[in-house]
mmCIF file of C-alpha atoms in Angstrom:
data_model
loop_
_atom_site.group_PDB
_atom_site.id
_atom_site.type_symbol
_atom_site.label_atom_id
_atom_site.label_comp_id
_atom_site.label_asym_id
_atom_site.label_seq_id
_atom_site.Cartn_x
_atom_site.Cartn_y
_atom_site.Cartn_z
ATOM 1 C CA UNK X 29 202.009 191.253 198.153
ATOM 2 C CA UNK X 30 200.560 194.889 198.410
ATOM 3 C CA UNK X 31 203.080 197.855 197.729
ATOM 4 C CA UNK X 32 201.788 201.475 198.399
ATOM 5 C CA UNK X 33 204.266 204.421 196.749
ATOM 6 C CA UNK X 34 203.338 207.437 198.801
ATOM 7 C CA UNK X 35 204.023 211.157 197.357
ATOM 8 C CA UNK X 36 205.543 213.655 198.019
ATOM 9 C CA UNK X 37 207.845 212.743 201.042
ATOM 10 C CA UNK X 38 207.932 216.277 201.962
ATOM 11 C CA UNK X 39 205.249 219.140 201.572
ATOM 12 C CA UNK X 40 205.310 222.581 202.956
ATOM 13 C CA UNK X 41 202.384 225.185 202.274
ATOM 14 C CA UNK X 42 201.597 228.516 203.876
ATOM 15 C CA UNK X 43 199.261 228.743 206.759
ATOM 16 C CA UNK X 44 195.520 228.549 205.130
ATOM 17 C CA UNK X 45 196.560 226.992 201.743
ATOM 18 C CA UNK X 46 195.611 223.401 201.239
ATOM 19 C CA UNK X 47 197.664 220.123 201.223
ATOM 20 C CA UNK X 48 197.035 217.616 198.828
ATOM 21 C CA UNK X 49 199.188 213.469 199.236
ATOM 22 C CA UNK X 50 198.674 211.121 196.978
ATOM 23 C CA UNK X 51 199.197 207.062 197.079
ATOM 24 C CA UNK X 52 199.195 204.160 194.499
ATOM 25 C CA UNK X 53 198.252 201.264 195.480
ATOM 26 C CA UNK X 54 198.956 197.422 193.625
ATOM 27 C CA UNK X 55 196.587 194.816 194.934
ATOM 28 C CA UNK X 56 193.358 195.210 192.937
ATOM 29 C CA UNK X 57 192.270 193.280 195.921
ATOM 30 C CA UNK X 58 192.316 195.930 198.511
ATOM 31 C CA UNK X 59 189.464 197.830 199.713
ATOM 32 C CA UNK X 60 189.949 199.690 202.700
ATOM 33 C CA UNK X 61 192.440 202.638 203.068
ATOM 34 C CA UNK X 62 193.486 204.402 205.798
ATOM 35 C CA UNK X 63 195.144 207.754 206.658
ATOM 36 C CA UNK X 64 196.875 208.322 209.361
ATOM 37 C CA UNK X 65 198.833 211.097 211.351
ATOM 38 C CA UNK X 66 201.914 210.901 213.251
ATOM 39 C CA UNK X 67 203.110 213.848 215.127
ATOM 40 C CA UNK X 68 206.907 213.743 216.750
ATOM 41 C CA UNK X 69 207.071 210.824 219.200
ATOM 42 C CA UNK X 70 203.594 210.123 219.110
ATOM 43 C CA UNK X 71 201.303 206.891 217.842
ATOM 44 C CA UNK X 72 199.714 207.259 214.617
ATOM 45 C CA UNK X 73 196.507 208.460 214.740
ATOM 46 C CA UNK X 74 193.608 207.491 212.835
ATOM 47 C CA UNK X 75 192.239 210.379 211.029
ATOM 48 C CA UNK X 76 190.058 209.257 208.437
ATOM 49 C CA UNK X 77 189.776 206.258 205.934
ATOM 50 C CA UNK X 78 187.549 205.282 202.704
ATOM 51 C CA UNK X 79 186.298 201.736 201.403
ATOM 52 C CA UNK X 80 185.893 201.007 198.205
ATOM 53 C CA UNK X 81 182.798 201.243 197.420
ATOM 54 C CA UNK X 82 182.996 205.324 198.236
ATOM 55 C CA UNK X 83 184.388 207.357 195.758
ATOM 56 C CA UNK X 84 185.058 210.261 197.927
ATOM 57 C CA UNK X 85 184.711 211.280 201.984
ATOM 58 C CA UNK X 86 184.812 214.673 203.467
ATOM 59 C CA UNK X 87 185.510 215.296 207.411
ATOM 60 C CA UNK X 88 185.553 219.043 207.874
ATOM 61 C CA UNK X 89 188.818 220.319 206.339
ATOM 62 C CA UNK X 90 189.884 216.952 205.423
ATOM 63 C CA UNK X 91 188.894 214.820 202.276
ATOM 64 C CA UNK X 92 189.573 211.847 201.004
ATOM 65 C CA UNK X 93 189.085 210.562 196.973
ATOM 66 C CA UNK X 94 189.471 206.682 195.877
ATOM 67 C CA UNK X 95 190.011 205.981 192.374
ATOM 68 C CA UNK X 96 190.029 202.047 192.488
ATOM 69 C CA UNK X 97 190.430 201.570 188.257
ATOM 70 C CA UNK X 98 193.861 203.718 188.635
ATOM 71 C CA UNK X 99 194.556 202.062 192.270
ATOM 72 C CA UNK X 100 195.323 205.549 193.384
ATOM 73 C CA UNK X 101 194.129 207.478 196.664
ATOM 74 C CA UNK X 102 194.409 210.966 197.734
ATOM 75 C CA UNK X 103 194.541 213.107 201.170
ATOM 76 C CA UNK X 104 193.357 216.462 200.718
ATOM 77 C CA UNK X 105 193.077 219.071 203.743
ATOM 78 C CA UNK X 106 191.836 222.431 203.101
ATOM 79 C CA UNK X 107 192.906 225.506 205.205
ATOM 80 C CA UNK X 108 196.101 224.352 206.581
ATOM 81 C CA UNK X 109 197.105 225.131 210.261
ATOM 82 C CA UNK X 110 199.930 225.232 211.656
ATOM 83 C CA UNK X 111 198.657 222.358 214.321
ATOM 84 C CA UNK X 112 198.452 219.927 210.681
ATOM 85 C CA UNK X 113 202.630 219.842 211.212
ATOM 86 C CA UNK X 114 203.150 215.907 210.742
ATOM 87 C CA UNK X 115 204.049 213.284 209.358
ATOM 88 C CA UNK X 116 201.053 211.331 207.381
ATOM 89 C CA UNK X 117 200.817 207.663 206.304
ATOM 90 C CA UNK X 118 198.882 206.165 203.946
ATOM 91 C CA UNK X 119 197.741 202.665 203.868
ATOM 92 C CA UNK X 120 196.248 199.877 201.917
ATOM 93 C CA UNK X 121 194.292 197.084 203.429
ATOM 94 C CA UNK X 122 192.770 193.551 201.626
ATOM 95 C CA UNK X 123 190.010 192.331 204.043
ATOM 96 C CA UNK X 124 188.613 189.607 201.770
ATOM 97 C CA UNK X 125 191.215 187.206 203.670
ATOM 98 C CA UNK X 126 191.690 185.800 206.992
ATOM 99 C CA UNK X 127 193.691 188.732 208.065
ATOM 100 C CA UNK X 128 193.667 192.333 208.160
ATOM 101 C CA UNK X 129 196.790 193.467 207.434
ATOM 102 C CA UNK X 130 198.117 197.059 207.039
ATOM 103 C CA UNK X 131 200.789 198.142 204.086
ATOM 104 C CA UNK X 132 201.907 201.883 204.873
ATOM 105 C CA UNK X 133 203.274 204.145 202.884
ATOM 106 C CA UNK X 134 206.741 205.610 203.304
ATOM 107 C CA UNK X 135 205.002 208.909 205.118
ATOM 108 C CA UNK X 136 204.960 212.678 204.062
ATOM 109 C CA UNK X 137 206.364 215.237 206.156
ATOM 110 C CA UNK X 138 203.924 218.142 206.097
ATOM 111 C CA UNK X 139 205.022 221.411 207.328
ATOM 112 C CA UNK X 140 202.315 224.079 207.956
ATOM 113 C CA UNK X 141 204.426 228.228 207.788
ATOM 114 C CA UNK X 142 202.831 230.279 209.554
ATOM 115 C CA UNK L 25 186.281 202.938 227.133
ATOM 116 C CA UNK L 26 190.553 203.013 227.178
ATOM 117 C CA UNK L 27 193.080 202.956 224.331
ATOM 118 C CA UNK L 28 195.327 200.729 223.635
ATOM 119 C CA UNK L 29 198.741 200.902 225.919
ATOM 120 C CA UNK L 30 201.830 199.414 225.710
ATOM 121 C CA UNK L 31 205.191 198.842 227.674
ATOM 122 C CA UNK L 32 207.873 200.140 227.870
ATOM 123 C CA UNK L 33 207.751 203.097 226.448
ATOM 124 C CA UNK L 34 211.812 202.767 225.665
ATOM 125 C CA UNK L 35 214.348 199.823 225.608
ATOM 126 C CA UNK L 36 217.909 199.718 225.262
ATOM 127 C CA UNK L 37 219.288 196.459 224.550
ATOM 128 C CA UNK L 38 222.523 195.104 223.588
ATOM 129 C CA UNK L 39 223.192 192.829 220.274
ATOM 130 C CA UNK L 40 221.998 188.734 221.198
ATOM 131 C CA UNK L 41 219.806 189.397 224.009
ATOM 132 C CA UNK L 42 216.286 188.503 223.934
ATOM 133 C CA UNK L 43 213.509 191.215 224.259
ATOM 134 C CA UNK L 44 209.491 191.253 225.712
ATOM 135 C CA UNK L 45 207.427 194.180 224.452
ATOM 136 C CA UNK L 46 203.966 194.557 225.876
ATOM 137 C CA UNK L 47 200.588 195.470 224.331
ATOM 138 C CA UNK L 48 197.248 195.798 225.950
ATOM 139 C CA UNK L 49 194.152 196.585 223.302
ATOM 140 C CA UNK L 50 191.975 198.642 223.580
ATOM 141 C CA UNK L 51 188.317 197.474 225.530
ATOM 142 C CA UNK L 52 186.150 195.399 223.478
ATOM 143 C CA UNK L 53 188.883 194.683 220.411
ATOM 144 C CA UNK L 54 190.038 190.716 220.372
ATOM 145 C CA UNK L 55 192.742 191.048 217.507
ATOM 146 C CA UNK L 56 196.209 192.912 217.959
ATOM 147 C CA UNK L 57 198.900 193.289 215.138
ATOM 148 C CA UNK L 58 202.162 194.261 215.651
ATOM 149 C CA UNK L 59 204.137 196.651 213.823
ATOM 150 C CA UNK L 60 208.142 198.230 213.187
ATOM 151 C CA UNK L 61 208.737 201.265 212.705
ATOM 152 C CA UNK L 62 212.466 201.996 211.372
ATOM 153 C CA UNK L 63 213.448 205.884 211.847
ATOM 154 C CA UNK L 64 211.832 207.792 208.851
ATOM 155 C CA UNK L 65 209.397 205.064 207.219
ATOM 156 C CA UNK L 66 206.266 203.560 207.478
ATOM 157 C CA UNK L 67 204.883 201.138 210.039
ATOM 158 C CA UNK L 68 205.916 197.416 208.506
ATOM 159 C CA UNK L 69 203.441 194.062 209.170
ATOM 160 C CA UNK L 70 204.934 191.726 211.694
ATOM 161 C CA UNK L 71 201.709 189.535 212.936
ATOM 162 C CA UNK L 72 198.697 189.386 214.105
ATOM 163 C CA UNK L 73 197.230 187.291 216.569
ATOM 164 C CA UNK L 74 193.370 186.324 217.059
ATOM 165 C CA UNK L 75 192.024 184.030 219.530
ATOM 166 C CA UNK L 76 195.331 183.406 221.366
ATOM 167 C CA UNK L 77 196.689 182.287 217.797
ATOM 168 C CA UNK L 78 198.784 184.164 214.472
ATOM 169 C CA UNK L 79 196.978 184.990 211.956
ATOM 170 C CA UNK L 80 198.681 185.840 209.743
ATOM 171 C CA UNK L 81 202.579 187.094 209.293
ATOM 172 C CA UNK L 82 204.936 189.583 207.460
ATOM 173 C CA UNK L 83 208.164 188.842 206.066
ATOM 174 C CA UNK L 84 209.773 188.748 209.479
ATOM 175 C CA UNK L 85 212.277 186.002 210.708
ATOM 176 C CA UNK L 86 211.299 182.939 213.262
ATOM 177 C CA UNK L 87 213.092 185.266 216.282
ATOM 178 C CA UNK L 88 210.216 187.752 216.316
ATOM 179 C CA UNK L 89 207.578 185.259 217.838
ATOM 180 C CA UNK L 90 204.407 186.473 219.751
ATOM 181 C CA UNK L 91 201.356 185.501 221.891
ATOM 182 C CA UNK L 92 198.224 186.529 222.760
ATOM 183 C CA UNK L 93 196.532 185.593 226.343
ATOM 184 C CA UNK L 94 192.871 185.521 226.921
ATOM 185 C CA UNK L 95 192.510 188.713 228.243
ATOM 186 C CA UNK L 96 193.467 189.557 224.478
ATOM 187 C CA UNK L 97 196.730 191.717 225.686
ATOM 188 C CA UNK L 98 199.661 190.622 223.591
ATOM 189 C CA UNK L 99 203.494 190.307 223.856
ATOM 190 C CA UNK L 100 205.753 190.623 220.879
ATOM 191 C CA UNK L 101 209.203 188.950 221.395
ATOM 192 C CA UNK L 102 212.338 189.171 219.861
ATOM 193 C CA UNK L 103 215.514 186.509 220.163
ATOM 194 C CA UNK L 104 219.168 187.197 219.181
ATOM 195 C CA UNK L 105 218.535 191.047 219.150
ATOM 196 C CA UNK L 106 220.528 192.729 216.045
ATOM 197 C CA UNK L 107 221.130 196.542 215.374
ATOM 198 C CA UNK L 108 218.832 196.477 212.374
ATOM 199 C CA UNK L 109 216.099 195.519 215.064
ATOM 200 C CA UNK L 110 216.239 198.866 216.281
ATOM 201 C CA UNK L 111 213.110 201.062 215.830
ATOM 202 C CA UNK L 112 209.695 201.809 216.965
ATOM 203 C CA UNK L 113 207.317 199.205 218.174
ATOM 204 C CA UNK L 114 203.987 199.475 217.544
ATOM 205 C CA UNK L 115 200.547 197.443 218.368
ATOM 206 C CA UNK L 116 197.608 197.978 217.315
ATOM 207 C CA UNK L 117 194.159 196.920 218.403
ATOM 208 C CA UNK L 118 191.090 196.293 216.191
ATOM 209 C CA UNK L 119 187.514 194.092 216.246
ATOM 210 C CA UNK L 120 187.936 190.391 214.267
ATOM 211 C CA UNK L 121 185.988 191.583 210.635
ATOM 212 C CA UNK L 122 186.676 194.904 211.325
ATOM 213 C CA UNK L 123 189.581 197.265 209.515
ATOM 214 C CA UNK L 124 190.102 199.676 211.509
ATOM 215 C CA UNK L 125 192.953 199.712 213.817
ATOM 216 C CA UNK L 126 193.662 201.484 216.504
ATOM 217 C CA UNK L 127 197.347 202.221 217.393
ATOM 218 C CA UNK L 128 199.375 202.181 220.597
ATOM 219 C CA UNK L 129 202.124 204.728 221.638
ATOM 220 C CA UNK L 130 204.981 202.346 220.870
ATOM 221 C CA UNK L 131 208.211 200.768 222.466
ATOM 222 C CA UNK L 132 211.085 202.254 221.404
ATOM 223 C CA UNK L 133 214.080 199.796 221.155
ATOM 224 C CA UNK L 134 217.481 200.983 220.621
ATOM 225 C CA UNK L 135 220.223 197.962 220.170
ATOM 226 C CA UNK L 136 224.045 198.765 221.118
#
């Protein structure tokens, strides 16, 4: 089955410095990937994702890259605030069967100093 | 349009009782999936259900069983409750072809 290694587990950057998590992925079969956010106590939240047939998406101060040959995926969020404190969760998805299953990450803590 | 909801937000349960966790998707999705979340990791695959049916399972035992009515809310339940089952329980709704899912707030079941 799919295994996703999430890195680092913890990240802290000064207030306007940028924030970069990266996954690896193993089934070559996968093609949709998630990020998600998970502040204390709360449900994950959705905050952007990528298919593989993108190379790279950009939503304001956050961007997402796909490198499908290395099976690796990145989260990259420019100008950190202090409101991007949380947890974040990568995840792998293979679509091409009868179900859409998620495989998560283990999470990174990111703390945002201000 | 509303988000998916479940209940109850918290559980406390003692070891060998039986549990029913809620889950009611969000308007227009037909397919919920079930999730555990142990303190400090990532959301783990339990099922899915489609159409009132599984589709599809994680590396769960027989005691976590599930259903879906037509309404396409969902119940997760779990038999012969052990400490290990303790953790976050999350749904999540989505569209049949469609990746993204949507998650719920969670049921958060603490065994004794």
């Amino acid at each position: 089955g799919e295994n996703v290694e999430q890195h680092p587990s913890t990240l802290s950057v000064q207030e306007g410095d940028s924030a970069v998590i990266k996954c690896t992925y193993s089934d070559s079969a996968s093609n949709y990937f998630p990020w998600y956010k998970q502040e204390l106590g709360k449900r994950p939240q959705l905050i952007i994702d990528i298919r593989s047939n993108v190379g790279e998406k950009k939503d304001q101060r956050i961007a997402v890259t796909l490198n499908k040959t290395a099976k690796h995926f990145s989260l990259h969020i420019t100008e950190t605030q202090p409101e991007d404190s949380a947890v974040y969760f990568c995840a792998a998805m293979s679509s091409g069967g009868s179900n859409y299953k998620l495989t998560f990450g283990k999470g990174t803590l990111l703390t945002v100093n201000p | 349009e509303t988000g998916v909801t479940q209940s109850p937000t918290h559980l406390i349960k003692t070891r060998g009782q039986q549990v029913t966790l809620r889950c009611s998707s969000q308007s227009g999705h037909n397919t919920v999936s079930w999730y555990q979340q142990a303190l400090g990791q990532g959301p783990q695959f339990i099922f899915q259900y489609y159409r009132e049916e599984e589709n599809g399972r994680g590396n769960f035992p027989p005691r976590f069983s599930g259903l879906q009515f037509p309404n396409y809310s969902s119940e997760l339940n779990v038999n012969a409750l052990e400490l290990d089952d303790s953790a976050l329980y999350l749904c999540a709704s989505s569209l049949k072809g469609g990746e993204t899912q949507y998650f719920g707030p969670g049921t958060r079941l603490l065994v004794l």
